[in-house]
Amino acid sequence: MIDITADNFETDVLQASVTTPVLVDFWAPWCGPCKSLGPVLEKLETAYAGRFILAKINSDEQQQIAGMFGVRSIPTCVLMVGGQPVDGFMGALPEGQVREFLDKHLPQPEALAAEADEAAAQDALASGDTTSALEQLQHAVATDPANDDARFDYVKLLLQEGRIDDAKVAFAPVIAKTSAVRRLDSLQRWMDAIDAQHPVPADMAALDAAIAANRRDFDARYARAQALMAAQRWTDALDELLDILMRDKHWNEDLARKTYIAILDIMEPPKPAVAEGQIPPEDPTMASYRRRLSSVVLS
């Protein structure tokens, strides 16, 4: 619990709510209902174990802040997320109703645990510890099966390590979501490219000969791009797809463009940590290939 004044409002409410939801409780010493609600909020802050921060504002002493929120009666509670008010309630609600209010907006413990595992996995990858990263990501997916970002990273790392069957097992629960979630669709396209090399891998010499004989042999070019994709030769695959796009932007129902975007999703490195308010720099290779796609598609 934090007592808020004009001096710490920006830091402990606005900035703090960017990373953790902040429940602002407007109260006053003379307010009877405030005295019954206050202990309930303090109890719940402890029970929710860091899922939100309770910030108390004495509306008599901090009238400017109360006016800024349009407080007309107390107790009034406002939930801040990302520096903005997202919901609130007035009056001394019973504990059950306050829990319902919080549960509607706060991340579940499973989601927070999965996010922590995912962050630990990225740290392990940065230090070259692939084994630990896989363990952390596997735990994240098991803890929060709805976390598509953790599942993307887990399946991607399994594929990078050549554990194709394990990747397919981990991907199976979200196959139905590929039409709605682009990054999951990108993984599916990578696995399709790998499957296309079995049981007989692409004959690159034959494909090269076919392309040399007909620069518009897009089937041969796409087969070559898939083989390069399966071999994780990402920029070579992008170059091949660009050759198709420069000649026919909409070939085969935009197959080349969609596969190009899938490769960009797979290539995307983790964003480096930067100071609050700053935008992390874009990887120069990614930036270059995004610009090339835009110039072709928009030409």
CSV table of C-alpha atoms in Angstrom, one decimal:
chain,number,residue,atom,x,y,z
A,1,MET,CA,0.0,0.0,0.0
A,2,ILE,CA,1.3,3.4,-0.9
A,3,ASP,CA,0.0,6.8,0.2
A,4,ILE,CA,-0.2,9.1,-2.8
A,5,THR,CA,0.4,12.9,-2.9
A,6,ALA,CA,1.1,15.3,-5.8
A,7,ASP,CA,4.8,14.6,-5.3
A,8,ASN,CA,4.7,10.8,-6.0
A,9,PHE,CA,1.5,10.5,-8.1
A,10,GLU,CA,3.3,10.4,-11.5
A,11,THR,CA,5.9,7.9,-10.3
A,12,ASP,CA,3.8,5.6,-8.1
A,13,VAL,CA,0.6,5.7,-10.0
A,14,LEU,CA,1.1,6.7,-13.7
A,15,GLN,CA,4.5,5.1,-14.3
A,16,ALA,CA,4.0,2.2,-11.9
A,17,SER,CA,0.8,1.2,-13.7
A,18,VAL,CA,2.7,0.6,-17.0
A,19,THR,CA,4.1,-2.6,-15.5
A,20,THR,CA,1.6,-3.4,-12.7
A,21,PRO,CA,-2.0,-2.4,-12.4
A,22,VAL,CA,-2.6,0.2,-9.7
A,23,LEU,CA,-5.9,0.4,-7.8
A,24,VAL,CA,-6.4,4.0,-6.6
A,25,ASP,CA,-8.6,4.4,-3.5
A,26,PHE,CA,-9.9,7.9,-2.9
A,27,TRP,CA,-10.9,8.1,0.8
A,28,ALA,CA,-11.1,10.6,3.7
A,29,PRO,CA,-10.7,10.2,7.5
A,30,TRP,CA,-14.3,11.2,8.2
A,31,CYS,CA,-15.8,8.8,5.7
A,32,GLY,CA,-17.5,5.8,7.4
A,33,PRO,CA,-17.8,3.5,4.3
A,34,CYS,CA,-14.1,4.2,3.6
A,35,LYS,CA,-13.2,2.7,7.0
A,36,SER,CA,-14.9,-0.5,6.0
A,37,LEU,CA,-13.6,-0.7,2.4
A,38,GLY,CA,-10.0,0.2,3.3
A,39,PRO,CA,-9.2,-3.1,5.2
A,40,VAL,CA,-10.8,-5.1,2.5
A,41,LEU,CA,-8.6,-3.5,-0.2
A,42,GLU,CA,-5.5,-4.0,2.0
A,43,LYS,CA,-6.3,-7.6,2.6
A,44,LEU,CA,-6.8,-8.2,-1.2
A,45,GLU,CA,-3.5,-6.5,-2.1
A,46,THR,CA,-1.8,-9.1,0.1
A,47,ALA,CA,-3.9,-12.0,-1.2
A,48,TYR,CA,-3.2,-11.1,-4.8
A,49,ALA,CA,0.5,-11.2,-4.1
A,50,GLY,CA,1.8,-8.5,-6.4
A,51,ARG,CA,-0.9,-8.6,-9.1
A,52,PHE,CA,-1.9,-5.0,-8.3
A,53,ILE,CA,-0.6,-2.1,-6.2
A,54,LEU,CA,-3.0,-0.3,-3.8
A,55,ALA,CA,-2.5,3.4,-3.9
A,56,LYS,CA,-4.5,5.5,-1.3
A,57,ILE,CA,-5.3,9.1,-1.8
A,58,ASN,CA,-6.8,11.3,0.9
A,59,SER,CA,-9.3,13.3,-1.2
A,60,ASP,CA,-9.4,16.1,1.4
A,61,GLU,CA,-5.6,16.7,1.3
A,62,GLN,CA,-5.2,15.9,-2.5
A,63,GLN,CA,-8.2,17.8,-4.0
A,64,GLN,CA,-6.4,18.6,-7.2
A,65,ILE,CA,-5.8,14.8,-7.9
A,66,ALA,CA,-9.4,14.0,-6.9
A,67,GLY,CA,-10.7,16.7,-9.2
A,68,MET,CA,-8.6,15.4,-12.0
A,69,PHE,CA,-10.4,12.0,-11.7
A,70,GLY,CA,-13.8,13.7,-11.3
A,71,VAL,CA,-14.3,12.2,-7.8
A,72,ARG,CA,-17.8,13.3,-6.6
A,73,SER,CA,-18.3,10.9,-3.7
A,74,ILE,CA,-16.1,8.6,-1.6
A,75,PRO,CA,-15.0,5.9,-1.4
A,76,THR,CA,-14.2,5.8,-5.1
A,77,CYS,CA,-11.7,3.3,-6.6
A,78,VAL,CA,-10.1,3.7,-10.0
A,79,LEU,CA,-8.0,1.0,-11.7
A,80,MET,CA,-5.0,2.3,-13.6
A,81,VAL,CA,-3.4,0.2,-16.3
A,82,GLY,CA,-0.7,1.5,-18.7
A,83,GLY,CA,-1.0,5.0,-17.3
A,84,GLN,CA,-4.7,5.2,-18.0
A,85,PRO,CA,-7.9,4.6,-16.0
A,86,VAL,CA,-9.7,1.5,-17.3
A,87,ASP,CA,-12.5,0.9,-14.8
A,88,GLY,CA,-13.7,1.8,-11.3
A,89,PHE,CA,-16.4,1.6,-8.7
A,90,MET,CA,-18.0,3.7,-6.0
A,91,GLY,CA,-19.0,2.8,-2.5
A,92,ALA,CA,-17.9,0.2,0.0
A,93,LEU,CA,-18.4,-3.0,-2.0
A,94,PRO,CA,-18.2,-6.3,-0.1
A,95,GLU,CA,-15.0,-8.4,-0.6
A,96,GLY,CA,-16.6,-10.8,-3.1
A,97,GLN,CA,-17.6,-8.0,-5.5
A,98,VAL,CA,-14.2,-6.3,-5.2
A,99,ARG,CA,-12.6,-9.7,-6.1
A,100,GLU,CA,-15.0,-9.9,-9.2
A,101,PHE,CA,-13.9,-6.4,-10.2
A,102,LEU,CA,-10.2,-7.2,-9.9
A,103,ASP,CA,-10.4,-10.6,-11.6
A,104,LYS,CA,-12.1,-9.0,-14.6
A,105,HIS,CA,-9.0,-6.9,-15.2
A,106,LEU,CA,-5.9,-8.4,-13.6
A,107,PRO,CA,-3.7,-11.0,-15.2
A,108,GLN,CA,-4.1,-14.5,-13.7
A,109,PRO,CA,-1.3,-16.0,-11.6
A,110,GLU,CA,-0.7,-18.6,-14.4
A,111,ALA,CA,-0.2,-15.9,-17.0
A,112,LEU,CA,2.3,-14.0,-14.7
A,113,ALA,CA,4.2,-17.2,-14.0
A,114,ALA,CA,4.4,-18.0,-17.7
A,115,GLU,CA,5.7,-14.5,-18.5
A,116,ALA,CA,8.4,-14.9,-15.9
A,117,ASP,CA,9.4,-18.3,-17.4
A,118,GLU,CA,9.5,-16.7,-20.9
A,119,ALA,CA,11.7,-13.9,-19.7
A,120,ALA,CA,14.0,-16.4,-18.0
A,121,ALA,CA,14.2,-18.4,-21.3
A,122,GLN,CA,15.2,-15.3,-23.2
A,123,ASP,CA,18.0,-14.6,-20.7
A,124,ALA,CA,19.1,-18.2,-21.0
A,125,LEU,CA,19.2,-18.0,-24.8
A,126,ALA,CA,21.2,-14.7,-24.6
A,127,SER,CA,23.8,-16.6,-22.6
A,128,GLY,CA,23.8,-19.6,-25.0
A,129,ASP,CA,22.0,-22.0,-22.6
A,130,THR,CA,19.5,-23.6,-25.0
A,131,THR,CA,18.7,-26.5,-22.7
A,132,SER,CA,17.6,-24.2,-19.9
A,133,ALA,CA,15.7,-22.0,-22.4
A,134,LEU,CA,13.7,-25.0,-23.6
A,135,GLU,CA,12.9,-26.1,-20.1
A,136,GLN,CA,11.7,-22.6,-19.1
A,137,LEU,CA,9.5,-22.3,-22.3
A,138,GLN,CA,8.1,-25.8,-21.8
A,139,HIS,CA,7.1,-24.8,-18.3
A,140,ALA,CA,5.6,-21.6,-19.5
A,141,VAL,CA,3.4,-23.4,-22.0
A,142,ALA,CA,2.3,-26.0,-19.4
A,143,THR,CA,1.5,-23.2,-16.9
A,144,ASP,CA,-0.4,-21.1,-19.3
A,145,PRO,CA,-1.5,-23.0,-22.4
A,146,ALA,CA,-3.2,-19.8,-23.7
A,147,ASN,CA,0.1,-17.9,-23.9
A,148,ASP,CA,0.7,-18.0,-27.7
A,149,ASP,CA,3.9,-16.0,-27.4
A,150,ALA,CA,5.5,-18.6,-25.2
A,151,ARG,CA,4.3,-21.4,-27.4
A,152,PHE,CA,5.6,-19.6,-30.5
A,153,ASP,CA,9.1,-19.3,-28.9
A,154,TYR,CA,9.0,-22.9,-27.6
A,155,VAL,CA,8.0,-24.4,-31.0
A,156,LYS,CA,10.5,-22.1,-32.8
A,157,LEU,CA,13.4,-23.2,-30.6
A,158,LEU,CA,12.5,-26.9,-31.0
A,159,LEU,CA,12.5,-26.5,-34.8
A,160,GLN,CA,15.8,-24.6,-34.6
A,161,GLU,CA,17.2,-27.5,-32.7
A,162,GLY,CA,16.0,-30.0,-35.2
A,163,ARG,CA,13.4,-31.6,-32.8
A,164,ILE,CA,10.7,-31.7,-35.5
A,165,ASP,CA,8.4,-34.3,-33.9
A,166,ASP,CA,8.6,-32.6,-30.5
A,167,ALA,CA,7.8,-29.3,-32.2
A,168,LYS,CA,4.7,-30.8,-33.9
A,169,VAL,CA,3.5,-32.2,-30.6
A,170,ALA,CA,3.9,-28.8,-28.9
A,171,PHE,CA,2.1,-27.1,-31.8
A,172,ALA,CA,-0.8,-29.5,-32.0
A,173,PRO,CA,-3.0,-27.7,-29.4
A,174,VAL,CA,-3.0,-24.5,-31.4
A,175,ILE,CA,-3.3,-25.8,-35.0
A,176,ALA,CA,-6.9,-24.5,-35.2
A,177,LYS,CA,-5.7,-21.0,-34.4
A,178,THR,CA,-3.4,-20.6,-37.4
A,179,SER,CA,-6.0,-18.8,-39.5
A,180,ALA,CA,-6.4,-16.2,-36.7
A,181,VAL,CA,-2.9,-15.8,-35.2
A,182,ARG,CA,-0.3,-14.8,-37.8
A,183,ARG,CA,2.8,-16.0,-35.9
A,184,LEU,CA,1.3,-19.4,-35.4
A,185,ASP,CA,0.5,-19.5,-39.1
A,186,SER,CA,4.2,-18.7,-39.7
A,187,LEU,CA,5.3,-21.7,-37.7
A,188,GLN,CA,2.9,-23.9,-39.7
A,189,ARG,CA,4.5,-22.6,-42.9
A,190,TRP,CA,8.0,-23.5,-41.6
A,191,MET,CA,6.9,-27.0,-40.7
A,192,ASP,CA,5.2,-27.3,-44.1
A,193,ALA,CA,8.6,-26.4,-45.7
A,194,ILE,CA,10.3,-29.1,-43.6
A,195,ASP,CA,7.7,-31.7,-44.5
A,196,ALA,CA,8.2,-30.8,-48.2
A,197,GLN,CA,11.7,-32.2,-47.9
A,198,HIS,CA,10.5,-35.7,-46.9
A,199,PRO,CA,10.8,-38.4,-47.9
A,200,VAL,CA,12.8,-37.0,-50.8
A,201,PRO,CA,14.6,-33.6,-50.3
A,202,ALA,CA,14.4,-31.0,-53.1
A,203,ASP,CA,16.8,-31.5,-55.9
A,204,MET,CA,18.4,-28.0,-55.9
A,205,ALA,CA,20.4,-28.6,-59.1
A,206,ALA,CA,17.2,-29.5,-60.9
A,207,LEU,CA,15.4,-26.5,-59.5
A,208,ASP,CA,18.2,-24.2,-60.5
A,209,ALA,CA,18.1,-25.6,-64.0
A,210,ALA,CA,14.4,-25.1,-64.3
A,211,ILE,CA,14.7,-21.5,-63.1
A,212,ALA,CA,17.5,-20.9,-65.5
A,213,ALA,CA,15.4,-22.2,-68.4
A,214,ASN,CA,12.3,-20.1,-67.3
A,215,ARG,CA,12.8,-17.2,-64.9
A,216,ARG,CA,9.0,-17.3,-64.3
A,217,ASP,CA,8.9,-20.9,-63.2
A,218,PHE,CA,7.4,-19.9,-59.9
A,219,ASP,CA,6.7,-23.4,-58.7
A,220,ALA,CA,10.4,-24.2,-59.0
A,221,ARG,CA,11.3,-20.9,-57.2
A,222,TYR,CA,8.9,-21.6,-54.4
A,223,ALA,CA,10.1,-25.2,-54.0
A,224,ARG,CA,13.6,-23.8,-53.8
A,225,ALA,CA,12.5,-21.2,-51.2
A,226,GLN,CA,10.9,-23.9,-49.1
A,227,ALA,CA,14.1,-26.0,-49.2
A,228,LEU,CA,16.1,-23.0,-48.1
A,229,MET,CA,13.5,-22.3,-45.4
A,230,ALA,CA,13.8,-25.9,-44.1
A,231,ALA,CA,17.6,-25.5,-44.0
A,232,GLN,CA,17.1,-22.2,-42.0
A,233,ARG,CA,18.8,-20.2,-44.7
A,234,TRP,CA,16.4,-17.4,-44.1
A,235,THR,CA,17.8,-14.5,-46.2
A,236,ASP,CA,18.4,-16.8,-49.1
A,237,ALA,CA,14.8,-17.9,-48.9
A,238,LEU,CA,13.6,-14.3,-48.7
A,239,ASP,CA,15.6,-13.5,-51.8
A,240,GLU,CA,14.0,-16.3,-53.8
A,241,LEU,CA,10.5,-15.2,-52.7
A,242,LEU,CA,11.3,-11.6,-53.6
A,243,ASP,CA,12.2,-12.8,-57.2
A,244,ILE,CA,8.6,-14.2,-57.4
A,245,LEU,CA,7.1,-11.1,-55.9
A,246,MET,CA,8.9,-8.8,-58.3
A,247,ARG,CA,7.4,-10.7,-61.2
A,248,ASP,CA,4.0,-11.5,-59.8
A,249,LYS,CA,2.9,-9.9,-56.5
A,250,HIS,CA,-0.2,-12.1,-56.2
A,251,TRP,CA,1.1,-15.4,-57.4
A,252,ASN,CA,-0.8,-18.4,-56.1
A,253,GLU,CA,-3.2,-16.4,-53.9
A,254,ASP,CA,-0.3,-14.4,-52.3
A,255,LEU,CA,1.6,-17.5,-51.3
A,256,ALA,CA,5.0,-15.9,-51.8
A,257,ARG,CA,4.1,-12.8,-49.8
A,258,LYS,CA,2.6,-14.8,-47.0
A,259,THR,CA,5.6,-17.1,-46.8
A,260,TYR,CA,7.9,-14.0,-46.9
A,261,ILE,CA,6.1,-12.5,-43.9
A,262,ALA,CA,6.3,-15.9,-42.1
A,263,ILE,CA,10.1,-15.9,-42.4
A,264,LEU,CA,10.3,-12.4,-41.0
A,265,ASP,CA,8.2,-13.5,-38.0
A,266,ILE,CA,10.6,-16.5,-37.5
A,267,MET,CA,13.7,-14.4,-37.9
A,268,GLU,CA,12.6,-11.7,-35.5
A,269,PRO,CA,15.1,-11.5,-32.7
A,270,PRO,CA,14.1,-10.6,-29.1
A,271,LYS,CA,13.8,-6.9,-28.5
A,272,PRO,CA,16.7,-5.5,-26.5
A,273,ALA,CA,15.9,-3.9,-23.1
A,274,VAL,CA,15.7,-0.1,-23.3
A,275,ALA,CA,14.9,2.7,-21.0
A,276,GLU,CA,11.2,3.4,-20.4
A,277,GLY,CA,9.7,5.5,-23.1
A,278,GLN,CA,12.3,4.5,-25.7
A,279,ILE,CA,11.8,2.4,-28.8
A,280,PRO,CA,14.2,-0.5,-29.2
A,281,PRO,CA,16.3,-0.4,-32.3
A,282,GLU,CA,15.2,-2.6,-35.2
A,283,ASP,CA,17.5,-5.4,-36.4
A,284,PRO,CA,19.2,-4.0,-39.6
A,285,THR,CA,18.7,-7.2,-41.6
A,286,MET,CA,15.0,-7.3,-40.6
A,287,ALA,CA,14.6,-3.6,-41.5
A,288,SER,CA,16.2,-4.1,-44.9
A,289,TYR,CA,14.0,-7.0,-45.9
A,290,ARG,CA,10.8,-5.3,-44.6
A,291,ARG,CA,11.7,-2.3,-46.7
A,292,ARG,CA,12.3,-4.5,-49.8
A,293,LEU,CA,8.9,-6.2,-49.3
A,294,SER,CA,7.2,-2.8,-49.0
A,295,SER,CA,8.8,-1.4,-52.1
A,296,VAL,CA,7.8,-4.5,-54.1
A,297,VAL,CA,4.2,-4.7,-52.8
A,298,LEU,CA,3.6,-1.0,-53.1
A,299,SER,CA,5.2,-0.6,-56.5
